[in-house]
Amino acid sequence: MASFHLECVECGGVFTEDPALLVCPRCSTEQEPGGHARGVLLVRHCGLPSSWPLDGSSLRAWLPLPPTLELPRHPVGGTPLLPVPSLRRQLGMPHLWVKDDSRNPSGSTKDRASWLVCAKALQYGFATVAAASTGNAASALASCAAAMGLRAVLFVPDSAPPAKLLQIRACGATLLAVRGSYDQAFELSSAACAARGWYNRNTAMNPFTIEGKKTAALEIATEIPGHQVDAVIVGCGDGVILGGLGKGFADLEEARLLARGPRLLAVQVGSSDALARGWEAGHAHAARVERAACVADSLNVEAPRNAVHAMRVLRESRGDCVRVDDDAVRQAVALLGSWAGLFAEPAGAAALAGLLRALETGAVRRDERVVLMVTGHGLKDPGAAQILFPPQLCVGCQVDELPADL
Ligand SMILES: *Cc1c(COP(=O)(O)O)cnc(C)c1O
Ligand SMILES: [Zn+2]
């Protein structure tokens, strides 16, 4: 009674659901060590709902879960779409919104993917779920797994921001701090899953990561007045949030609720520019970079795993890839703080940096209906923001000692 199947983004092969199935068995024979994931699978629903997912329970009908599966309550998604009046005035953009995904339980968009993967792990009867991560996917999985009574094993570069590493340990997960890059941790974790029989949540490799992240698109289109958005802008690393957004809007088109989804703009920062290189060269997939080390640690990816699907989403949405540098991202952290009251981690502020750049190049017009995805909370990496701000004012306890010019 499968109500969905899985379709390969490369060869179009169609497969029935199977707990052991991650990527396309045909295309994955071409997998290069350390390269982008070959044969990424998308969920194809056999019949989507014909009405808008107005709340958490109606949203569930858009997900590949058996209706009878009972899940512990863990409030992922349903994050606010904020009209940000000061930011609108500052930018002269009357139709700008921020989707504040930093309000997920572990503070990032990664909760959306981890929630669906944990739900599938419960359905399939796995006891342990594992993943590699630059930090947020791991803290999201640690949190979701704990809430759902699963064990989590996380492989994270030992250079990840300390707060992210602490979040993982605080949720009782097994943290393996890898002396190496995220890309190396990815290879290690996939090998460990195969050897130990753990459920593999690695981004793009597990089809439910893209499917879980699509809920952000469903929420945006449901909530925005008139359901119409011109552009959604998001910081990009592996390209799975981007791919999830594309999948969500495509599902709404397939359900005939939306005539045409928005343009999707991927923001790439500094040396972490594998997707931008592939896009500018007109390739079918992202390039691979030697050393990804930008200020936005969540975007430091050398071989974007969702390389093929992400590029297709950019093309099919008539979107674009926008480059910004580290300084522009730091500035965007400060602007989001003082114009919207939101403290984002650098990867979360990258969308605003990308918007400012896109306004300069004309890729976005000021009168358009634009949504910025703020994907992660600033408390996850306070160190990255420190250098932005002048030293704090220290004062004594007497009112007449206060500086005169306050
Ligand atoms: C993971 C992450 C991203 C990028 O998502 P990808 O799917 O890797 O492109 C952006 N922002 C934050 C805060 C993240 O954790
Ligand atoms: Zn295939």
Short mmCIF file of C-alpha atoms and ligand atoms in Angstrom, two decimals:
data_model
loop_
_atom_site.label_atom_id
_atom_site.label_comp_id
_atom_site.label_asym_id
_atom_site.label_seq_id
_atom_site.Cartn_x
_atom_site.Cartn_y
_atom_site.Cartn_z
CA MET A 1 0.00 0.00 0.00
CA ALA A 2 2.95 2.24 -0.61
CA SER A 3 1.66 5.79 -1.12
CA PHE A 4 4.95 6.94 -2.52
CA HIS A 5 8.00 5.70 -4.37
CA LEU A 6 11.55 6.94 -4.75
CA GLU A 7 12.90 8.40 -7.99
CA CYS A 8 16.57 8.90 -8.91
CA VAL A 9 17.48 12.49 -9.84
CA GLU A 10 20.11 11.22 -12.30
CA CYS A 11 18.67 8.23 -14.23
CA GLY A 12 14.98 8.65 -13.35
CA GLY A 13 14.87 5.06 -12.02
CA VAL A 14 11.90 4.35 -9.75
CA PHE A 15 12.17 2.24 -6.60
CA THR A 16 9.83 1.03 -3.90
CA GLU A 17 10.42 2.04 -0.30
CA ASP A 18 12.93 -0.11 1.55
CA PRO A 19 14.65 0.65 4.88
CA ALA A 20 18.00 -0.31 3.34
CA LEU A 21 17.57 1.94 0.28
CA LEU A 22 19.43 5.26 0.44
CA VAL A 23 20.71 6.17 -3.04
CA CYS A 24 19.99 4.73 -6.51
CA PRO A 25 21.61 1.27 -6.75
CA ARG A 26 22.50 1.92 -10.41
CA CYS A 27 23.97 5.43 -10.22
CA SER A 28 25.74 4.85 -6.92
CA THR A 29 28.09 2.41 -8.67
CA GLU A 30 29.64 5.61 -10.13
CA GLN A 31 30.25 7.08 -6.66
CA GLU A 32 33.71 8.62 -6.30
CA PRO A 33 35.25 8.75 -2.83
CA GLY A 34 34.69 12.22 -1.40
CA GLY A 35 32.60 13.28 -4.41
CA HIS A 36 29.02 14.50 -4.56
CA ALA A 37 26.37 11.89 -3.78
CA ARG A 38 25.47 9.86 -6.87
CA GLY A 39 21.90 8.73 -7.41
CA VAL A 40 20.16 10.96 -4.87
CA LEU A 41 16.53 9.82 -4.52
CA LEU A 42 13.44 12.02 -4.31
CA VAL A 43 10.13 11.01 -2.78
CA ARG A 44 7.34 10.85 -5.39
CA HIS A 45 3.89 10.82 -3.83
CA CYS A 46 1.07 8.86 -5.43
CA GLY A 47 -1.52 11.59 -4.99
CA LEU A 48 -0.99 14.73 -2.95
CA PRO A 49 -3.63 16.51 -0.86
CA SER A 50 -5.76 19.01 -2.74
CA SER A 51 -5.91 21.59 0.06
CA TRP A 52 -3.31 23.80 1.72
CA PRO A 53 -1.39 22.35 4.68
CA LEU A 54 -2.74 24.87 7.16
CA ASP A 55 -1.42 23.27 10.34
CA GLY A 56 0.89 20.55 11.61
CA SER A 57 -1.67 17.76 11.28
CA SER A 58 -2.72 18.61 7.71
CA LEU A 59 0.96 18.99 6.79
CA ARG A 60 1.53 15.37 7.75
CA ALA A 61 -0.51 14.23 4.72
CA TRP A 62 2.24 15.74 2.54
CA LEU A 63 4.89 13.52 4.12
CA PRO A 64 5.82 9.90 3.34
CA LEU A 65 4.63 8.52 6.68
CA PRO A 66 1.97 5.90 7.41
CA PRO A 67 -1.07 7.71 8.88
CA THR A 68 -1.13 5.24 11.78
CA LEU A 69 2.47 5.83 12.88
CA GLU A 70 2.39 7.50 16.29
CA LEU A 71 5.17 9.95 17.04
CA PRO A 72 6.19 11.70 20.24
CA ARG A 73 5.47 15.41 20.11
CA HIS A 74 8.58 17.37 19.12
CA PRO A 75 7.60 20.74 17.68
CA VAL A 76 9.73 21.06 14.55
CA GLY A 77 8.77 23.56 11.82
CA GLY A 78 5.80 25.89 11.98
CA THR A 79 8.32 28.72 12.39
CA PRO A 80 7.14 32.32 11.95
CA LEU A 81 7.14 34.15 8.63
CA LEU A 82 7.99 37.65 9.84
CA PRO A 83 7.10 40.84 7.92
CA VAL A 84 10.17 42.65 9.42
CA PRO A 85 8.91 46.29 9.09
CA SER A 86 12.23 48.01 9.94
CA LEU A 87 14.18 45.88 7.51
CA ARG A 88 11.53 46.58 4.84
CA ARG A 89 11.88 50.33 5.40
CA GLN A 90 15.69 50.24 5.42
CA LEU A 91 15.80 48.31 2.14
CA GLY A 92 12.81 49.98 0.48
CA MET A 93 11.25 46.53 0.02
CA PRO A 94 7.58 46.58 1.06
CA HIS A 95 7.07 42.85 0.35
CA LEU A 96 9.95 41.26 2.25
CA TRP A 97 9.61 38.47 4.83
CA VAL A 98 11.97 36.48 7.00
CA LYS A 99 11.26 32.80 7.59
CA ASP A 100 12.83 32.49 11.03
CA ASP A 101 13.91 28.86 11.13
CA SER A 102 16.29 29.58 14.00
CA ARG A 103 13.22 28.95 16.19
CA ASN A 104 13.29 25.20 15.63
CA PRO A 105 14.03 23.13 18.77
CA SER A 106 17.78 22.86 18.14
CA GLY A 107 17.97 26.30 16.48
CA SER A 108 18.30 25.47 12.79
CA THR A 109 16.49 24.27 9.65
CA LYS A 110 18.25 20.91 10.08
CA ASP A 111 15.54 19.90 12.56
CA ARG A 112 13.13 19.52 9.64
CA ALA A 113 15.25 16.80 8.01
CA SER A 114 16.19 15.13 11.29
CA TRP A 115 12.56 14.95 12.38
CA LEU A 116 11.45 13.06 9.27
CA VAL A 117 14.50 10.77 9.33
CA CYS A 118 13.87 9.92 13.01
CA ALA A 119 10.20 9.25 12.23
CA LYS A 120 11.26 6.84 9.45
CA ALA A 121 13.80 5.22 11.81
CA LEU A 122 10.99 4.54 14.29
CA GLN A 123 8.77 3.18 11.53
CA TYR A 124 11.56 0.91 10.23
CA GLY A 125 12.59 -0.23 13.72
CA PHE A 126 16.13 1.16 13.83
CA ALA A 127 17.53 1.82 17.32
CA THR A 128 20.46 4.00 16.23
CA VAL A 129 20.65 6.87 13.75
CA ALA A 130 23.98 8.36 12.65
CA ALA A 131 25.23 11.28 10.57
CA ALA A 132 28.16 13.49 9.71
CA SER A 133 27.65 17.20 10.05
CA THR A 134 29.34 20.57 10.17
CA GLY A 135 27.45 20.87 13.48
CA ASN A 136 23.79 21.73 12.94
CA ALA A 137 22.58 18.49 11.38
CA ALA A 138 24.25 16.71 14.29
CA SER A 139 22.72 18.91 16.98
CA ALA A 140 19.33 18.57 15.26
CA LEU A 141 19.65 14.78 15.10
CA ALA A 142 20.82 14.60 18.72
CA SER A 143 17.78 16.59 19.81
CA CYS A 144 15.20 14.78 17.65
CA ALA A 145 16.60 11.34 18.44
CA ALA A 146 16.46 12.06 22.18
CA ALA A 147 12.87 13.28 21.90
CA MET A 148 11.88 10.16 19.96
CA GLY A 149 13.78 7.67 22.13
CA LEU A 150 16.46 6.81 19.56
CA ARG A 151 20.24 6.65 19.99
CA ALA A 152 22.31 9.07 17.86
CA VAL A 153 25.96 8.79 16.82
CA LEU A 154 27.38 11.96 15.31
CA PHE A 155 30.59 12.57 13.36
CA VAL A 156 31.58 16.25 13.46
CA PRO A 157 34.87 18.01 12.61
CA ASP A 158 36.64 18.86 15.88
CA SER A 159 36.89 22.44 14.56
CA ALA A 160 33.09 22.94 14.73
CA PRO A 161 31.83 25.83 16.91
CA PRO A 162 31.95 24.73 20.59
CA ALA A 163 28.28 25.55 21.21
CA LYS A 164 27.19 23.10 18.49
CA LEU A 165 29.40 20.36 19.96
CA LEU A 166 27.96 21.08 23.41
CA GLN A 167 24.37 20.91 22.11
CA ILE A 168 25.07 17.39 20.82
CA ARG A 169 26.52 16.20 24.13
CA ALA A 170 23.77 17.92 26.13
CA CYS A 171 21.19 15.81 24.26
CA GLY A 172 22.97 12.63 25.32
CA ALA A 173 24.19 11.67 21.86
CA THR A 174 27.50 9.96 21.15
CA LEU A 175 29.74 12.68 19.70
CA LEU A 176 32.79 11.67 17.68
CA ALA A 177 34.89 14.78 17.07
CA VAL A 178 36.72 13.92 13.86
CA ARG A 179 40.23 15.22 13.27
CA GLY A 180 39.47 16.17 9.69
CA SER A 181 37.10 18.08 7.45
CA TYR A 182 33.32 17.69 7.20
CA ASP A 183 33.83 15.86 3.93
CA GLN A 184 36.12 13.35 5.64
CA ALA A 185 33.64 12.94 8.50
CA PHE A 186 30.95 12.23 5.88
CA GLU A 187 32.91 9.32 4.38
CA LEU A 188 33.69 7.93 7.83
CA SER A 189 30.09 8.07 9.04
CA SER A 190 28.69 6.41 5.92
CA ALA A 191 31.22 3.59 6.27
CA ALA A 192 30.34 3.23 9.97
CA CYS A 193 26.59 3.04 9.20
CA ALA A 194 27.19 0.29 6.65
CA ALA A 195 29.44 -1.64 9.05
CA ARG A 196 27.26 -1.28 12.16
CA GLY A 197 23.76 -1.35 10.69
CA TRP A 198 22.86 2.16 11.89
CA TYR A 199 20.28 4.23 10.01
CA ASN A 200 22.19 6.77 7.89
CA ARG A 201 20.83 10.34 8.11
CA ASN A 202 23.59 11.83 5.96
CA THR A 203 22.28 14.79 4.03
CA ALA A 204 21.12 14.01 0.45
CA MET A 205 22.16 10.34 0.89
CA ASN A 206 19.02 9.79 2.94
CA PRO A 207 16.05 10.71 0.72
CA PHE A 208 14.04 11.91 3.71
CA THR A 209 16.45 14.79 4.36
CA ILE A 210 15.34 16.63 1.21
CA GLU A 211 11.73 15.64 1.83
CA GLY A 212 11.87 16.88 5.45
CA LYS A 213 13.24 20.25 4.44
CA LYS A 214 10.49 20.76 1.88
CA THR A 215 8.13 21.64 4.75
CA ALA A 216 9.70 25.12 4.86
CA ALA A 217 8.40 25.76 1.31
CA LEU A 218 4.95 24.38 2.15
CA GLU A 219 4.73 26.71 5.15
CA ILE A 220 5.94 29.78 3.23
CA ALA A 221 3.47 29.32 0.36
CA THR A 222 0.61 28.52 2.72
CA GLU A 223 1.16 31.53 4.90
CA ILE A 224 2.14 34.29 2.52
CA PRO A 225 -0.81 36.49 1.49
CA GLY A 226 -2.18 35.27 -1.85
CA HIS A 227 0.24 32.30 -1.74
CA GLN A 228 2.52 34.06 -4.24
CA VAL A 229 6.28 34.50 -3.72
CA ASP A 230 8.69 35.82 -6.36
CA ALA A 231 11.97 34.73 -4.79
CA VAL A 232 13.29 32.76 -1.82
CA ILE A 233 16.93 33.29 -0.81
CA VAL A 234 18.99 30.79 1.22
CA GLY A 235 22.61 30.13 2.20
CA CYS A 236 23.90 27.02 0.50
CA GLY A 237 26.38 24.28 1.45
CA ASP A 238 25.36 20.75 0.41
CA GLY A 239 22.34 22.18 -1.39
CA VAL A 240 19.76 20.17 0.54
CA ILE A 241 17.80 23.11 1.99
CA LEU A 242 17.76 24.52 -1.55
CA GLY A 243 16.69 21.14 -2.94
CA GLY A 244 14.05 20.77 -0.22
CA LEU A 245 12.59 24.18 -1.04
CA GLY A 246 12.49 23.24 -4.72
CA LYS A 247 10.79 19.93 -3.89
CA GLY A 248 8.19 21.64 -1.70
CA PHE A 249 7.21 24.18 -4.33
CA ALA A 250 7.18 21.43 -7.01
CA ASP A 251 4.77 19.37 -4.85
CA LEU A 252 2.48 22.40 -4.56
CA GLU A 253 2.56 22.79 -8.36
CA GLU A 254 1.82 19.09 -8.78
CA ALA A 255 -1.14 19.43 -6.37
CA ARG A 256 -2.32 22.38 -8.52
CA LEU A 257 -2.33 24.71 -5.56
CA LEU A 258 0.40 26.87 -7.04
CA ALA A 259 0.72 27.83 -10.71
CA ARG A 260 4.42 28.60 -10.46
CA GLY A 261 6.90 28.41 -7.57
CA PRO A 262 9.33 31.27 -6.82
CA ARG A 263 12.85 31.76 -8.14
CA LEU A 264 15.28 30.15 -5.71
CA LEU A 265 18.53 32.03 -5.04
CA ALA A 266 21.45 30.13 -3.50
CA VAL A 267 24.01 32.19 -1.59
CA GLN A 268 27.63 31.03 -1.58
CA VAL A 269 30.22 32.52 0.72
CA GLY A 270 33.93 33.10 0.02
CA SER A 271 35.95 29.95 -0.58
CA SER A 272 32.93 27.66 -0.02
CA ASP A 273 31.79 28.21 -3.57
CA ALA A 274 31.52 24.76 -5.20
CA LEU A 275 27.93 25.32 -6.28
CA ALA A 276 28.65 28.81 -7.66
CA ARG A 277 31.55 27.45 -9.71
CA GLY A 278 29.41 24.72 -11.24
CA TRP A 279 26.60 27.19 -11.92
CA GLU A 280 28.82 29.79 -13.56
CA ALA A 281 30.47 27.11 -15.72
CA GLY A 282 27.02 25.89 -16.84
CA HIS A 283 27.66 22.37 -15.52
CA ALA A 284 24.96 19.87 -14.59
CA HIS A 285 26.35 19.60 -11.07
CA ALA A 286 28.33 21.59 -8.52
CA ALA A 287 32.12 21.71 -8.76
CA ARG A 288 34.42 20.49 -6.00
CA VAL A 289 36.71 22.86 -4.07
CA GLU A 290 39.98 22.11 -2.31
CA ARG A 291 39.45 23.93 0.94
CA ALA A 292 36.09 25.37 2.04
CA ALA A 293 36.76 27.75 4.93
CA CYS A 294 34.37 30.69 5.03
CA VAL A 295 33.04 32.52 8.10
CA ALA A 296 29.76 30.57 7.84
CA ASP A 297 30.91 27.20 9.22
CA SER A 298 27.61 25.53 8.24
CA LEU A 299 28.38 26.20 4.58
CA ASN A 300 31.93 24.81 4.56
CA VAL A 301 31.46 21.97 2.11
CA GLU A 302 34.00 20.85 -0.47
CA ALA A 303 31.81 18.53 -2.56
CA PRO A 304 28.14 19.50 -2.17
CA ARG A 305 26.29 16.20 -1.73
CA ASN A 306 23.09 17.34 -3.46
CA ALA A 307 25.14 18.68 -6.38
CA VAL A 308 22.93 17.43 -9.23
CA HIS A 309 19.50 18.08 -7.77
CA ALA A 310 20.47 21.53 -6.40
CA MET A 311 21.61 22.66 -9.83
CA ARG A 312 18.41 21.39 -11.40
CA VAL A 313 16.34 23.29 -8.84
CA LEU A 314 18.26 26.49 -9.64
CA ARG A 315 17.67 26.03 -13.36
CA GLU A 316 14.03 24.97 -13.18
CA SER A 317 13.05 27.77 -10.81
CA ARG A 318 14.88 30.29 -13.07
CA GLY A 319 16.94 31.06 -9.99
CA ASP A 320 20.51 32.15 -9.54
CA CYS A 321 23.62 31.59 -7.49
CA VAL A 322 24.85 34.69 -5.64
CA ARG A 323 28.38 35.11 -4.32
CA VAL A 324 29.21 37.13 -1.22
CA ASP A 325 32.37 37.44 0.88
CA ASP A 326 32.97 36.86 4.59
CA ASP A 327 32.69 40.56 5.44
CA ALA A 328 29.32 40.89 3.73
CA VAL A 329 28.04 37.98 5.83
CA ARG A 330 29.36 39.51 9.08
CA GLN A 331 27.69 42.80 8.15
CA ALA A 332 24.45 40.92 7.47
CA VAL A 333 24.59 39.40 10.98
CA ALA A 334 24.67 42.94 12.40
CA LEU A 335 21.95 44.23 10.06
CA LEU A 336 19.57 41.37 10.88
CA GLY A 337 20.17 42.07 14.55
CA SER A 338 19.54 45.80 14.46
CA TRP A 339 16.85 45.89 11.73
CA ALA A 340 14.90 42.73 12.56
CA GLY A 341 15.86 41.88 16.14
CA LEU A 342 17.13 38.49 15.01
CA PHE A 343 20.50 37.06 16.01
CA ALA A 344 21.50 34.64 13.25
CA GLU A 345 24.63 32.55 12.85
CA PRO A 346 26.63 33.57 9.76
CA ALA A 347 25.07 30.88 7.53
CA GLY A 348 21.66 32.13 8.63
CA ALA A 349 22.50 35.74 7.77
CA ALA A 350 23.98 34.75 4.40
CA ALA A 351 20.52 35.10 2.82
CA LEU A 352 20.44 38.82 3.69
CA ALA A 353 23.98 39.30 2.38
CA GLY A 354 22.84 37.56 -0.81
CA LEU A 355 19.77 39.79 -1.08
CA LEU A 356 21.91 42.95 -0.83
CA ARG A 357 24.14 41.60 -3.60
CA ALA A 358 21.16 40.54 -5.73
CA LEU A 359 19.68 44.05 -5.45
CA GLU A 360 22.97 45.44 -6.78
CA THR A 361 23.10 43.07 -9.74
CA GLY A 362 19.37 43.36 -10.49
CA ALA A 363 18.74 39.65 -9.84
CA VAL A 364 16.04 40.83 -7.39
CA ARG A 365 13.89 43.98 -7.64
CA ARG A 366 12.79 46.00 -4.62
CA ASP A 367 9.09 45.67 -5.40
CA GLU A 368 9.20 41.86 -5.50
CA ARG A 369 7.79 39.48 -2.92
CA VAL A 370 10.91 38.03 -1.34
CA VAL A 371 11.48 35.59 1.53
CA LEU A 372 14.83 35.29 3.33
CA MET A 373 15.50 31.93 4.96
CA VAL A 374 17.21 32.56 8.30
CA THR A 375 18.44 29.04 8.85
CA GLY A 376 20.38 29.07 12.13
CA HIS A 377 20.57 30.88 15.48
CA GLY A 378 23.43 33.21 16.41
CA LEU A 379 24.02 31.57 19.80
CA LYS A 380 25.27 28.53 17.92
CA ASP A 381 28.43 30.39 16.94
CA PRO A 382 28.81 33.58 19.00
CA GLY A 383 32.54 33.70 18.29
CA ALA A 384 31.92 34.48 14.63
CA ALA A 385 30.03 37.67 15.53
CA GLN A 386 32.32 38.99 18.31
CA ILE A 387 34.63 41.00 16.09
CA LEU A 388 31.72 42.92 14.57
CA PHE A 389 30.79 44.98 17.54
CA PRO A 390 32.62 47.64 19.58
CA PRO A 391 33.58 46.66 23.13
CA GLN A 392 30.69 46.83 25.59
CA LEU A 393 30.32 49.93 27.79
CA CYS A 394 31.34 49.17 31.38
CA VAL A 395 29.85 51.47 34.03
CA GLY A 396 29.90 51.89 37.82
CA CYS A 397 26.73 51.63 39.89
CA GLN A 398 26.08 55.35 40.44
CA VAL A 399 23.66 57.15 38.13
CA ASP A 400 25.76 60.35 38.08
CA GLU A 401 28.73 58.33 36.80
CA LEU A 402 26.89 57.35 33.60
CA PRO A 403 28.35 58.82 30.39
CA ALA A 404 26.66 62.11 29.50
CA ASP A 405 26.06 61.20 25.85
CA LEU A 406 23.79 58.16 26.29
C1 LIG B 1 23.21 23.29 6.79
C2 LIG B 1 22.94 24.73 6.87
C3 LIG B 1 22.82 25.52 5.72
C4 LIG B 1 23.03 24.98 4.33
O1 LIG B 1 22.21 23.90 4.02
P1 LIG B 1 22.67 22.87 2.89
O2 LIG B 1 21.55 21.93 2.79
O3 LIG B 1 23.94 22.24 3.39
O4 LIG B 1 22.91 23.66 1.67
C5 LIG B 1 22.51 26.85 5.86
N1 LIG B 1 22.38 27.41 7.08
C6 LIG B 1 22.50 26.69 8.20
C7 LIG B 1 22.36 27.37 9.52
C8 LIG B 1 22.78 25.33 8.14
O5 LIG B 1 22.92 24.63 9.27
ZN ZN B 2 19.95 6.44 -10.83
#
